[in-house]
PDB file of C-alpha atoms in Angstrom:
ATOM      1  CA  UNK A 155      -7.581  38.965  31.243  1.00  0.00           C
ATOM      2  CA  UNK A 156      -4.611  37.031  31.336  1.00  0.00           C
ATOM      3  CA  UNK A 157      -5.813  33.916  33.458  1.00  0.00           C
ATOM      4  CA  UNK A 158      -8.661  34.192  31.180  1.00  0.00           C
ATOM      5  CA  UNK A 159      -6.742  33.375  28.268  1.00  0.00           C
ATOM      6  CA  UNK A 160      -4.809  30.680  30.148  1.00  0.00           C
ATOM      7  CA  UNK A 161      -8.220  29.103  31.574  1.00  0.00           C
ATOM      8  CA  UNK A 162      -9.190  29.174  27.783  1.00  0.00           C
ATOM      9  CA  UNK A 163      -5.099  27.415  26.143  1.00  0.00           C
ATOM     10  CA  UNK A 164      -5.800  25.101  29.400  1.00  0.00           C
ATOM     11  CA  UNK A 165      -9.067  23.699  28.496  1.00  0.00           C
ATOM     12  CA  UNK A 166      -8.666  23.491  24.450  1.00  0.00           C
ATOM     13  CA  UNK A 167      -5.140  21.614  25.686  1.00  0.00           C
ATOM     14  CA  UNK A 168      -7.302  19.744  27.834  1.00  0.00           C
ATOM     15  CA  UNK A 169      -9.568  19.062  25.287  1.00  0.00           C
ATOM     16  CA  UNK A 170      -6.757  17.734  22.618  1.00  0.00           C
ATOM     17  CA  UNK A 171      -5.748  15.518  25.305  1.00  0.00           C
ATOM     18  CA  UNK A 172      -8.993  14.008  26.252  1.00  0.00           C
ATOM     19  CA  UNK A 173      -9.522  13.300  22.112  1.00  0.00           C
ATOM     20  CA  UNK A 174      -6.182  12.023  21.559  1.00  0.00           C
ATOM     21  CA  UNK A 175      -6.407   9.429  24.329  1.00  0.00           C
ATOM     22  CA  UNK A 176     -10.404   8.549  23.232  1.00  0.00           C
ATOM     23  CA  UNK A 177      -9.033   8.149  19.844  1.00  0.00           C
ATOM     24  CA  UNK A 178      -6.328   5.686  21.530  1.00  0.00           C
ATOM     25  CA  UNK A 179      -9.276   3.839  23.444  1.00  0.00           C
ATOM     26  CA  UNK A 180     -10.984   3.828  20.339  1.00  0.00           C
ATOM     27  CA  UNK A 181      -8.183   2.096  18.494  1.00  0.00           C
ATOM     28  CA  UNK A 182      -7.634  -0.386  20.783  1.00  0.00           C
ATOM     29  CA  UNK A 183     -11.347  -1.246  21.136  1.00  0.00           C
ATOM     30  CA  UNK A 184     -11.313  -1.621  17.591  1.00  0.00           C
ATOM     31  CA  UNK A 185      -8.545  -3.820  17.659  1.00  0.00           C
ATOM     32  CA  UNK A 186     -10.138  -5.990  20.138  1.00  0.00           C
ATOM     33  CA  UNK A 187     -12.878  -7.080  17.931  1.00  0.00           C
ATOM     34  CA  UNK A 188     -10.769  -7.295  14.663  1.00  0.00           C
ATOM     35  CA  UNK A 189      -8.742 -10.053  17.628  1.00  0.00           C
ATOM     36  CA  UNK A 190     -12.404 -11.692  18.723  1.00  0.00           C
ATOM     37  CA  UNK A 191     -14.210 -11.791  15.022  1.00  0.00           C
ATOM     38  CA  UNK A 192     -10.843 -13.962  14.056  1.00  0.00           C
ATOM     39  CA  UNK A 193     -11.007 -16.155  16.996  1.00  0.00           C
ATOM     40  CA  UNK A 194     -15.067 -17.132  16.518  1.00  0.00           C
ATOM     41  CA  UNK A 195     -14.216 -17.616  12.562  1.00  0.00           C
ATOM     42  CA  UNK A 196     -11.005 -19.606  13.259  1.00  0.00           C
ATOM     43  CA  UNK A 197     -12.648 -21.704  15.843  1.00  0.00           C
ATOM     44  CA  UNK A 198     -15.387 -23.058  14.093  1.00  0.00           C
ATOM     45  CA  UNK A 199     -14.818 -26.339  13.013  1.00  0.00           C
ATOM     46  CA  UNK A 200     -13.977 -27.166  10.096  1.00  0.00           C
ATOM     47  CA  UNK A 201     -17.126 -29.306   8.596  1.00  0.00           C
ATOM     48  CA  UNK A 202     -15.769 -32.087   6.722  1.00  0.00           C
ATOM     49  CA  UNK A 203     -13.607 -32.829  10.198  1.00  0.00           C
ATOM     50  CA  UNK A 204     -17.415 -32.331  11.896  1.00  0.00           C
ATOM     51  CA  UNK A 205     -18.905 -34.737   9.565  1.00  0.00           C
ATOM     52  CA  UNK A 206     -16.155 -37.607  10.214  1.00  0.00           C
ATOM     53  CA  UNK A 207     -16.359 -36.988  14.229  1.00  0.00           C
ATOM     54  CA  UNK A 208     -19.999 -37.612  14.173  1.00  0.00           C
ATOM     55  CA  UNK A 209     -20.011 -40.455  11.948  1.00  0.00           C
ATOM     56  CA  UNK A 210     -17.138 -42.255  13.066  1.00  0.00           C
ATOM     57  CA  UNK A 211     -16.660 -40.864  17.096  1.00  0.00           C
ATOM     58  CA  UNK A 212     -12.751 -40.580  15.872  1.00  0.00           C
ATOM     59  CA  UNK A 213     -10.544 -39.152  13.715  1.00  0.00           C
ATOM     60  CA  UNK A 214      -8.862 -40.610  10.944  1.00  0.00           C
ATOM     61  CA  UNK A 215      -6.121 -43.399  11.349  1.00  0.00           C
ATOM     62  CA  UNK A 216      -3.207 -41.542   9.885  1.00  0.00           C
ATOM     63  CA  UNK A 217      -4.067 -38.323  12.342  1.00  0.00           C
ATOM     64  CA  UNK A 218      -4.255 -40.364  15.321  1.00  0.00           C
ATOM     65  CA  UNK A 219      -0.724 -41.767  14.763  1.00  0.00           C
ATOM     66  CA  UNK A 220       0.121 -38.058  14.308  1.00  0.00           C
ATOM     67  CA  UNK A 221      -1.049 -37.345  17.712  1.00  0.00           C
ATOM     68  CA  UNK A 222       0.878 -39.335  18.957  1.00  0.00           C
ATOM     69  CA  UNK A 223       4.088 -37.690  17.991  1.00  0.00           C
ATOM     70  CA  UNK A 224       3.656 -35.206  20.376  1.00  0.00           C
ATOM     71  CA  UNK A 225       1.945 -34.626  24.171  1.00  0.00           C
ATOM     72  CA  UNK A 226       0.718 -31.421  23.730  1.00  0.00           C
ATOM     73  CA  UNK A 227      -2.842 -30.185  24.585  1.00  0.00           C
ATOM     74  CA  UNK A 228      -2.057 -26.571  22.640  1.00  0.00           C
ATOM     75  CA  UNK A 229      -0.781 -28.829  19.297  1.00  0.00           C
ATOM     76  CA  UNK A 230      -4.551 -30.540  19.347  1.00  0.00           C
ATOM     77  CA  UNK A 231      -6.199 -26.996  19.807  1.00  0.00           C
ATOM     78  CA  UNK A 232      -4.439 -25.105  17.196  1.00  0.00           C
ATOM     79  CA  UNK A 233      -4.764 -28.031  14.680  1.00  0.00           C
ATOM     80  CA  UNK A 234      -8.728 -27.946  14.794  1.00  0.00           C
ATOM     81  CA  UNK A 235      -8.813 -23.968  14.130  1.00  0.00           C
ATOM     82  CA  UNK A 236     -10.150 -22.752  10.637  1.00  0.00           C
ATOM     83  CA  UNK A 237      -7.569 -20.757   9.111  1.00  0.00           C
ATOM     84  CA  UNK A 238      -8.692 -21.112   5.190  1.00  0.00           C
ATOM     85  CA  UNK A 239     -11.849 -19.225   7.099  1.00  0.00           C
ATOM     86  CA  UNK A 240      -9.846 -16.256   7.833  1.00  0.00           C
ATOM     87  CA  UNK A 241      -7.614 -17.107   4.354  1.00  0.00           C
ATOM     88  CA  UNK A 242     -11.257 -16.239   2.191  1.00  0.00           C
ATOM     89  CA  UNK A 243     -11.101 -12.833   4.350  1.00  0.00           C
ATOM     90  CA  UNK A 244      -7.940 -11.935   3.119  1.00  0.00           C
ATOM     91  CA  UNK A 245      -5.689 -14.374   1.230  1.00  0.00           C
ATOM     92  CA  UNK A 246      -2.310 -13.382   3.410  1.00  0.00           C
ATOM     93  CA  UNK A 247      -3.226 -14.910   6.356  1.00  0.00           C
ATOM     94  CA  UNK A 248      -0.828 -17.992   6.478  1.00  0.00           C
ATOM     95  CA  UNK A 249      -1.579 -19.085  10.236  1.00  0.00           C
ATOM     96  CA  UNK A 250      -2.010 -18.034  13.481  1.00  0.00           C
ATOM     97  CA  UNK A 251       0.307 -17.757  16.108  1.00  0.00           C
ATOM     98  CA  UNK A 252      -0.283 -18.341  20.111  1.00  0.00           C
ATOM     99  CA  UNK A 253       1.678 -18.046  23.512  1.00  0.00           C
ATOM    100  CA  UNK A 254      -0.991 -19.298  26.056  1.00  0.00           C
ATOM    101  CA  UNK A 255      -2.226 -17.620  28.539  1.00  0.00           C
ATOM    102  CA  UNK A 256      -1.009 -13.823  27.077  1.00  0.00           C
ATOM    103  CA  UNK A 257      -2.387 -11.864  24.876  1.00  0.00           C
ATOM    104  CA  UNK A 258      -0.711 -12.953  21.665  1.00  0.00           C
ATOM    105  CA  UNK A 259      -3.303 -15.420  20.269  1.00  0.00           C
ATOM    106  CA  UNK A 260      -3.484 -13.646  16.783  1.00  0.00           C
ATOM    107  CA  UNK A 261      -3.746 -14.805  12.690  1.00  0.00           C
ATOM    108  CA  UNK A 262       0.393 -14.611  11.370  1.00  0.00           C
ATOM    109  CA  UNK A 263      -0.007 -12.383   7.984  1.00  0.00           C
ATOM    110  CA  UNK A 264       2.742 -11.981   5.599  1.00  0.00           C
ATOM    111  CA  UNK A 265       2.787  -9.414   3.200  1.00  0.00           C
ATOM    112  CA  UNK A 266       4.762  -8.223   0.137  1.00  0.00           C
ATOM    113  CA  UNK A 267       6.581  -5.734   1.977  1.00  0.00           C
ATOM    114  CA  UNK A 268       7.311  -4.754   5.950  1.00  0.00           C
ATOM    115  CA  UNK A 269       5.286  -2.065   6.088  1.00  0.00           C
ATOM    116  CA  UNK A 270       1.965  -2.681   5.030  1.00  0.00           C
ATOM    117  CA  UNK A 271       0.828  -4.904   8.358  1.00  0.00           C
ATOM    118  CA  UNK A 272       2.475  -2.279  10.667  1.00  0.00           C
ATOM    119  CA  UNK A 273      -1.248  -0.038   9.532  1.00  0.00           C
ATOM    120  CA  UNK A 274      -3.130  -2.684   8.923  1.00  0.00           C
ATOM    121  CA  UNK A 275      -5.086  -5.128  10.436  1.00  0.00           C
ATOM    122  CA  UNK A 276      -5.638  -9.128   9.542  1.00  0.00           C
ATOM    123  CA  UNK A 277      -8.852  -8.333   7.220  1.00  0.00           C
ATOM    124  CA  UNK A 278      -6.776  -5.942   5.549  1.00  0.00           C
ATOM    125  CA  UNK A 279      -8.230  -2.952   6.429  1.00  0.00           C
ATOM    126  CA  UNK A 280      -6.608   0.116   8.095  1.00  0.00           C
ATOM    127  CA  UNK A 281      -5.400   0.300  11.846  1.00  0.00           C
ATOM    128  CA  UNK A 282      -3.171   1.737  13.249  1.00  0.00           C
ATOM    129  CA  UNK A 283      -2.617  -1.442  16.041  1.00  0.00           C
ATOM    130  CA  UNK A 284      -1.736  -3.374  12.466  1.00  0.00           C
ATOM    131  CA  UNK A 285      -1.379  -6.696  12.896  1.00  0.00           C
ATOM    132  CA  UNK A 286       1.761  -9.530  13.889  1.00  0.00           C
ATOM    133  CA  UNK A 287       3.343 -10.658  10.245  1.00  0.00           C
ATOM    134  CA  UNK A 288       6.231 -12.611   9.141  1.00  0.00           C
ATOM    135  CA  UNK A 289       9.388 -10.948   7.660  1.00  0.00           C
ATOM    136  CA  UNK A 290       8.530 -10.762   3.976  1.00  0.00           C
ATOM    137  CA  UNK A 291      11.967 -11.907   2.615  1.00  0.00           C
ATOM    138  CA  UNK A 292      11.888 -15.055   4.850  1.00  0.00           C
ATOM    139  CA  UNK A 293      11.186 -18.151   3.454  1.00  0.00           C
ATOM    140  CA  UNK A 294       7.030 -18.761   3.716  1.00  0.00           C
ATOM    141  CA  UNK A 295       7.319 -22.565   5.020  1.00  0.00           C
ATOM    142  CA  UNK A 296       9.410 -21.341   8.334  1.00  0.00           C
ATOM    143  CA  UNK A 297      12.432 -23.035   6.806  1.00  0.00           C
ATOM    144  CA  UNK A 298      14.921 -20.357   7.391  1.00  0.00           C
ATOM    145  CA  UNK A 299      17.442 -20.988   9.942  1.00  0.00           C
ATOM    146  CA  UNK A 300      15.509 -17.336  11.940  1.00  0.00           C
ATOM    147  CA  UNK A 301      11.838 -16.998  11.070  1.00  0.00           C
ATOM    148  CA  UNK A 302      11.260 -13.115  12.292  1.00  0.00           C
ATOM    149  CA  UNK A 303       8.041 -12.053  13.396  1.00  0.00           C
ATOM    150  CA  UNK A 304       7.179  -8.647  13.761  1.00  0.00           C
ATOM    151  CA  UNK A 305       4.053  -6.856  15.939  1.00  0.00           C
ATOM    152  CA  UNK A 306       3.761  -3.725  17.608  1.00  0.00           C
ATOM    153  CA  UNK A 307       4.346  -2.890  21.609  1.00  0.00           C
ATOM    154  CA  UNK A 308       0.804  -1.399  22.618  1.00  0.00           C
ATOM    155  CA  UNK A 309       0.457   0.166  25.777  1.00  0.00           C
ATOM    156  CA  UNK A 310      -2.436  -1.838  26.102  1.00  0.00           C
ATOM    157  CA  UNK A 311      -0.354  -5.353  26.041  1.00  0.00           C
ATOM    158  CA  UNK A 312      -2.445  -6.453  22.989  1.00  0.00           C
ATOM    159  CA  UNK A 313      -0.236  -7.260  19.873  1.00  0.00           C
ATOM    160  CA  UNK A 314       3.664  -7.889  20.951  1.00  0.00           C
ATOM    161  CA  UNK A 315       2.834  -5.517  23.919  1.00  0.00           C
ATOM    162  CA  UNK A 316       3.052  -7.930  26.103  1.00  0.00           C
ATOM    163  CA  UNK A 317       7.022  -9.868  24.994  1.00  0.00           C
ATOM    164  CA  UNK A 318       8.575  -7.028  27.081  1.00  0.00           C
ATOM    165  CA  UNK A 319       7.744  -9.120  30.397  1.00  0.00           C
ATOM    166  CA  UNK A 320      10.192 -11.774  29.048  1.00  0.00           C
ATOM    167  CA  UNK A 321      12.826  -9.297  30.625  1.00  0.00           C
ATOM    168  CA  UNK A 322      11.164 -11.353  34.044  1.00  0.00           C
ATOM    169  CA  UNK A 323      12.620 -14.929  34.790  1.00  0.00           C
ATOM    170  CA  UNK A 324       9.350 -16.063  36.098  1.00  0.00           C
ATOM    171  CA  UNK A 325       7.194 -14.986  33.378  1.00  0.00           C
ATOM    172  CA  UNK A 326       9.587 -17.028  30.885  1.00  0.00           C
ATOM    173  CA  UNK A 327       8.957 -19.942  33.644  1.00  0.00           C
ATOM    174  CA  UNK A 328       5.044 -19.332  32.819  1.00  0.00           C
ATOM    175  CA  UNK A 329       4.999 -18.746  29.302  1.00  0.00           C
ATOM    176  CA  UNK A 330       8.089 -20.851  27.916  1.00  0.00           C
ATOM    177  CA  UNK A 331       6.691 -21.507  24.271  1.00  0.00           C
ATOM    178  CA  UNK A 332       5.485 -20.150  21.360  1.00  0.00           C
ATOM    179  CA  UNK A 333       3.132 -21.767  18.664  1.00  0.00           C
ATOM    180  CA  UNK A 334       2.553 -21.592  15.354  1.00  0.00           C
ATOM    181  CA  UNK A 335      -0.042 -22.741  13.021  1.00  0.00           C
ATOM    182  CA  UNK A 336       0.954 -23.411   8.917  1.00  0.00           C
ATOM    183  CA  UNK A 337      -0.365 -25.144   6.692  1.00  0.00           C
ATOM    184  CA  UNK A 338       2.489 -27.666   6.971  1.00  0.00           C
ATOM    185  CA  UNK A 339       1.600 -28.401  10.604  1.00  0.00           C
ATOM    186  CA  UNK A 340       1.414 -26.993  14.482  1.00  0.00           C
ATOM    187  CA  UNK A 341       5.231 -26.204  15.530  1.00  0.00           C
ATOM    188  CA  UNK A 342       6.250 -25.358  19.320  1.00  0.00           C
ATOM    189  CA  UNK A 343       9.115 -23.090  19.646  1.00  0.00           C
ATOM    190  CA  UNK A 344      10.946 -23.326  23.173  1.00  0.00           C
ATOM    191  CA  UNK A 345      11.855 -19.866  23.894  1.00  0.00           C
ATOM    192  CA  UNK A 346      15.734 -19.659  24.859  1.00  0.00           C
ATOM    193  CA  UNK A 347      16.570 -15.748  25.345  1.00  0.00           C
ATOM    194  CA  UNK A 348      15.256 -12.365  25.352  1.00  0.00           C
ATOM    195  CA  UNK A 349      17.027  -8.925  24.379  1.00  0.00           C
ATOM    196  CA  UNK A 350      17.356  -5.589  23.241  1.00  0.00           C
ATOM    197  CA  UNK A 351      19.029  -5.190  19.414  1.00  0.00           C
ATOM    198  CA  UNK A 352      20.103  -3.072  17.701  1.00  0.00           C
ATOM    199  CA  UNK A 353      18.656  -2.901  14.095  1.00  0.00           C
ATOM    200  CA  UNK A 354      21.102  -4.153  11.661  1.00  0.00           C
ATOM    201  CA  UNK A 355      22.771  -6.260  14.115  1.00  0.00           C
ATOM    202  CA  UNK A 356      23.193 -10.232  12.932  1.00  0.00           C
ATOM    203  CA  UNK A 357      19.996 -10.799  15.037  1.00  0.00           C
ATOM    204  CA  UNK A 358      18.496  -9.529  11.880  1.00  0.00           C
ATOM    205  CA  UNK A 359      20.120 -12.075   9.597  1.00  0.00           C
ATOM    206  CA  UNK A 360      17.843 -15.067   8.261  1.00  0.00           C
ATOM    207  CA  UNK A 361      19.349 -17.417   5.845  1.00  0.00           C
ATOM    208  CA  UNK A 362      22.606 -17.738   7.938  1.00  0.00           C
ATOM    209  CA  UNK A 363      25.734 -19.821   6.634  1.00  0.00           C
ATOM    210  CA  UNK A 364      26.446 -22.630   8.554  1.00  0.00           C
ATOM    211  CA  UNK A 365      29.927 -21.331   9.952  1.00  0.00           C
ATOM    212  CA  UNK A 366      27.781 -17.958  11.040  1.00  0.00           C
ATOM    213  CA  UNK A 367      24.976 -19.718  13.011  1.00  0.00           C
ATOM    214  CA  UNK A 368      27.210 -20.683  15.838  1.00  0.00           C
ATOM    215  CA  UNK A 369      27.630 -16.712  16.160  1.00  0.00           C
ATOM    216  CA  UNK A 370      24.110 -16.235  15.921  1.00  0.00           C
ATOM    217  CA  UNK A 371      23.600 -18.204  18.782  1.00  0.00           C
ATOM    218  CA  UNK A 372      26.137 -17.033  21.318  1.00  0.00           C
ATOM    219  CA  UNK A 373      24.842 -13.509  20.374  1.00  0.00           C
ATOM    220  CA  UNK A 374      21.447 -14.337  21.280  1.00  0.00           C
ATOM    221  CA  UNK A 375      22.426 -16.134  24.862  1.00  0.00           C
ATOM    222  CA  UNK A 376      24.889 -13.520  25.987  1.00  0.00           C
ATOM    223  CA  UNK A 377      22.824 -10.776  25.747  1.00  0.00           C
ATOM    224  CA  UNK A 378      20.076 -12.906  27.508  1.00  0.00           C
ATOM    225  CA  UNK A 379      17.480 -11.487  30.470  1.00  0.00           C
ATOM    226  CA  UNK A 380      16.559 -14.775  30.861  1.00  0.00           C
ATOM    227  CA  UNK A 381      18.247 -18.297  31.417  1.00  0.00           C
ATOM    228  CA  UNK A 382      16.832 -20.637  30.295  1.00  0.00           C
ATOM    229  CA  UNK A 383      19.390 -23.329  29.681  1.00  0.00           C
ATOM    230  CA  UNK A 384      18.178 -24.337  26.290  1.00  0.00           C
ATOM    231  CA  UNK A 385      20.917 -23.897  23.355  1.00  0.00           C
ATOM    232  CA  UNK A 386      19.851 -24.170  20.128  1.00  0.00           C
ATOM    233  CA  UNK A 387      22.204 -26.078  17.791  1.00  0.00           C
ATOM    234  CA  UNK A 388      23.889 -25.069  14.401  1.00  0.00           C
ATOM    235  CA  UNK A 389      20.874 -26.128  11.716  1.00  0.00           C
ATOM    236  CA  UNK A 390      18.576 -26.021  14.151  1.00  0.00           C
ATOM    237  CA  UNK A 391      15.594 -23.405  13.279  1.00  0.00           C
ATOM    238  CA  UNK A 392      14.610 -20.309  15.156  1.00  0.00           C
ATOM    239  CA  UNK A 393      11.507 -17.877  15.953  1.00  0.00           C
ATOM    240  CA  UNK A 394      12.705 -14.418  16.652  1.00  0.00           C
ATOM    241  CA  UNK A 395       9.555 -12.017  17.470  1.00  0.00           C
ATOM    242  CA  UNK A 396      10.435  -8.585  17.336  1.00  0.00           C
ATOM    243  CA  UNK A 397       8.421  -5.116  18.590  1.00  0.00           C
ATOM    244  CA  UNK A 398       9.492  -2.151  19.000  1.00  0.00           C
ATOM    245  CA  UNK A 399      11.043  -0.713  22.993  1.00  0.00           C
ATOM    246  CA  UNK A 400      10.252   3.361  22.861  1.00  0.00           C
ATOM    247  CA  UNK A 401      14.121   4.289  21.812  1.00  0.00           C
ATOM    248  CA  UNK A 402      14.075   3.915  18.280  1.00  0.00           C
ATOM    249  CA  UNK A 403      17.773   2.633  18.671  1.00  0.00           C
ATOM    250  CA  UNK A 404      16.425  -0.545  20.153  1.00  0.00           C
ATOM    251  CA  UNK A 405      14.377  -3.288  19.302  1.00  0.00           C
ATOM    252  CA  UNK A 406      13.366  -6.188  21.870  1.00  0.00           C
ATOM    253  CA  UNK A 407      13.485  -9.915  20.932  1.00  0.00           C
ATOM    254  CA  UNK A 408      12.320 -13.170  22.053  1.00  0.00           C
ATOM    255  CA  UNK A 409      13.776 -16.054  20.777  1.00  0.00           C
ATOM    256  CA  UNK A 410      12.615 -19.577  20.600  1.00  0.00           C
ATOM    257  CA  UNK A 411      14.190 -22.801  19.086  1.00  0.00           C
ATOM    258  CA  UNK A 412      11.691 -25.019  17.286  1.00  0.00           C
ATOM    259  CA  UNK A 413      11.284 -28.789  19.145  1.00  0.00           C
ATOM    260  CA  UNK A 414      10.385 -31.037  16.200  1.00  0.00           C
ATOM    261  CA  UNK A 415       9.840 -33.876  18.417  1.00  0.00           C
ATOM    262  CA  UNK A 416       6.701 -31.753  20.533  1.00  0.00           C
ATOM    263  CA  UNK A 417       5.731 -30.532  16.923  1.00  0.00           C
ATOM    264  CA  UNK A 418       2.523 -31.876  14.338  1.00  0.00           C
ATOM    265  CA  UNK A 419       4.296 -32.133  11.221  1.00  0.00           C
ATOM    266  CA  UNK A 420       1.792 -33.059   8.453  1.00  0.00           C
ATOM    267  CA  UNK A 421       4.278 -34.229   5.971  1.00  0.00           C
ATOM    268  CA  UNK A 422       5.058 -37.247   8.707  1.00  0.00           C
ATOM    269  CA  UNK A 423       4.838 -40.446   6.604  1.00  0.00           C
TER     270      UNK A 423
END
């Protein structure tokens, strides 16, 4: 009687498990189209930038001296995607960020609050994957001295899952920048360090004094996994993406330094 009652605990336990982990699957195969529905929308070119290719076989004079501002094939890419595509979808997209050849390739969202995006995905509609958003008390035009990004750490590696191999020398050495697409331009971020924070710490902090940045900075390198030999200076403007580690006393962080000069800026004169 007794190992039929145990046969029977074993195999509903079984059972949870088998639903729990298909609703995981699930999730994540949901997530994976949400990922390739903005990629096809984002991708399609834009037609008035259509219309001028095939009539002229170039693009206009003031974009071509743009170009050649920077040498970067990822700057030419993201500047042809379609974000006011995804924008009609749901109004708080405000770009897309990339680090080639990983799985973070996503739309940027920022929300009214922090919470919203960390249940919800870029159209806006529940999931529990969410989706990778900007702080919402930074400053919208990436102007704050640390621009924080959040996303979460899926097992799968989709979302931020994937920033905890930045603990790895060599995968900083293949994947040493981050991109993001705004409507003011295309902006390459040289990633400098990776850590685990605390929450609270100055890591945190966004609109830093002057006199505090210095601090910021040292913070950031010390703590390090990776060297990197880049040192951002005081006024200089960082990326900080954050996602969560599995102790909720840490969070991990990777940290780039924006290069202006490898950069589309579309206020350029």
């Amino acid at each position: 009687m007794i190992r039929k009652i145990m046969a029977v605990v074993f195999a509903l336990m079984l059972a949870v498990s088998l639903g729990w982990l298909g609703a995981i699957a699930w999730q994540e195969n949901v997530s994976g189209a949400d990922h390739d529905e903005a990629v096809q929308l984002a991708n399609a070119l834009p037609a008035t930038v259509s219309a001028e290719l095939s009539a002229t076989g170039k693009i206009h004079v003031d974009d071509a001296a743009r170009v050649n501002v920077y040498t970067d094939d990822q700057i030419d890419e993201l500047r042809d995607m379609d974000i006011e595509a995804l924008k009609k979808i749901n109004s708080e997209v405000m770009g897309w960020i990339r680090i080639p050849d990983t799985e973070i390739d996503y739309p940027l969202l920022r929300g009214e609050d922090n919470e919203h995006y960390l249940k919800h995905n870029w159209k806006n509609k529940p999931n529990s994957a969410g989706a990778i958003f900007m702080e919402h008390a930074n400053t919208a035009d990436l102007s704050d001295f640390n621009t924080i990004i959040y996303g979460h750490n899926m097992r799968s590696g989709s979302m931020f899952g994937s920033l905890k191999e930045y603990g790895s020398q060599a995968y900083w050495e293949a994947h040493p920048h981050i991109y993001v697409l705004h409507d003011n331009g295309v902006f390459r971020y040289d990633i400098f360090a990776a850590h685990r924070v605390r929450p609270g710490t100055i890591t945190y902090a966004m609109q830093i004094p002057t006199q505090l940045q210095a601090e910021f900075i040292c913070c950031a390198l010390e703590n390090s996994k990776i060297q990197t030999n880049i040192r951002p200076a005081v006024g200089d403007r960082i990326l900080t993406l954050s996602t969560c580690t599995g102790d909720s006393a840490y969070r991990w962080f990777v940290q780039g330094v924006l290069n202006q000069e490898q950069s589309y800026h579309k206020d350029l004169p």
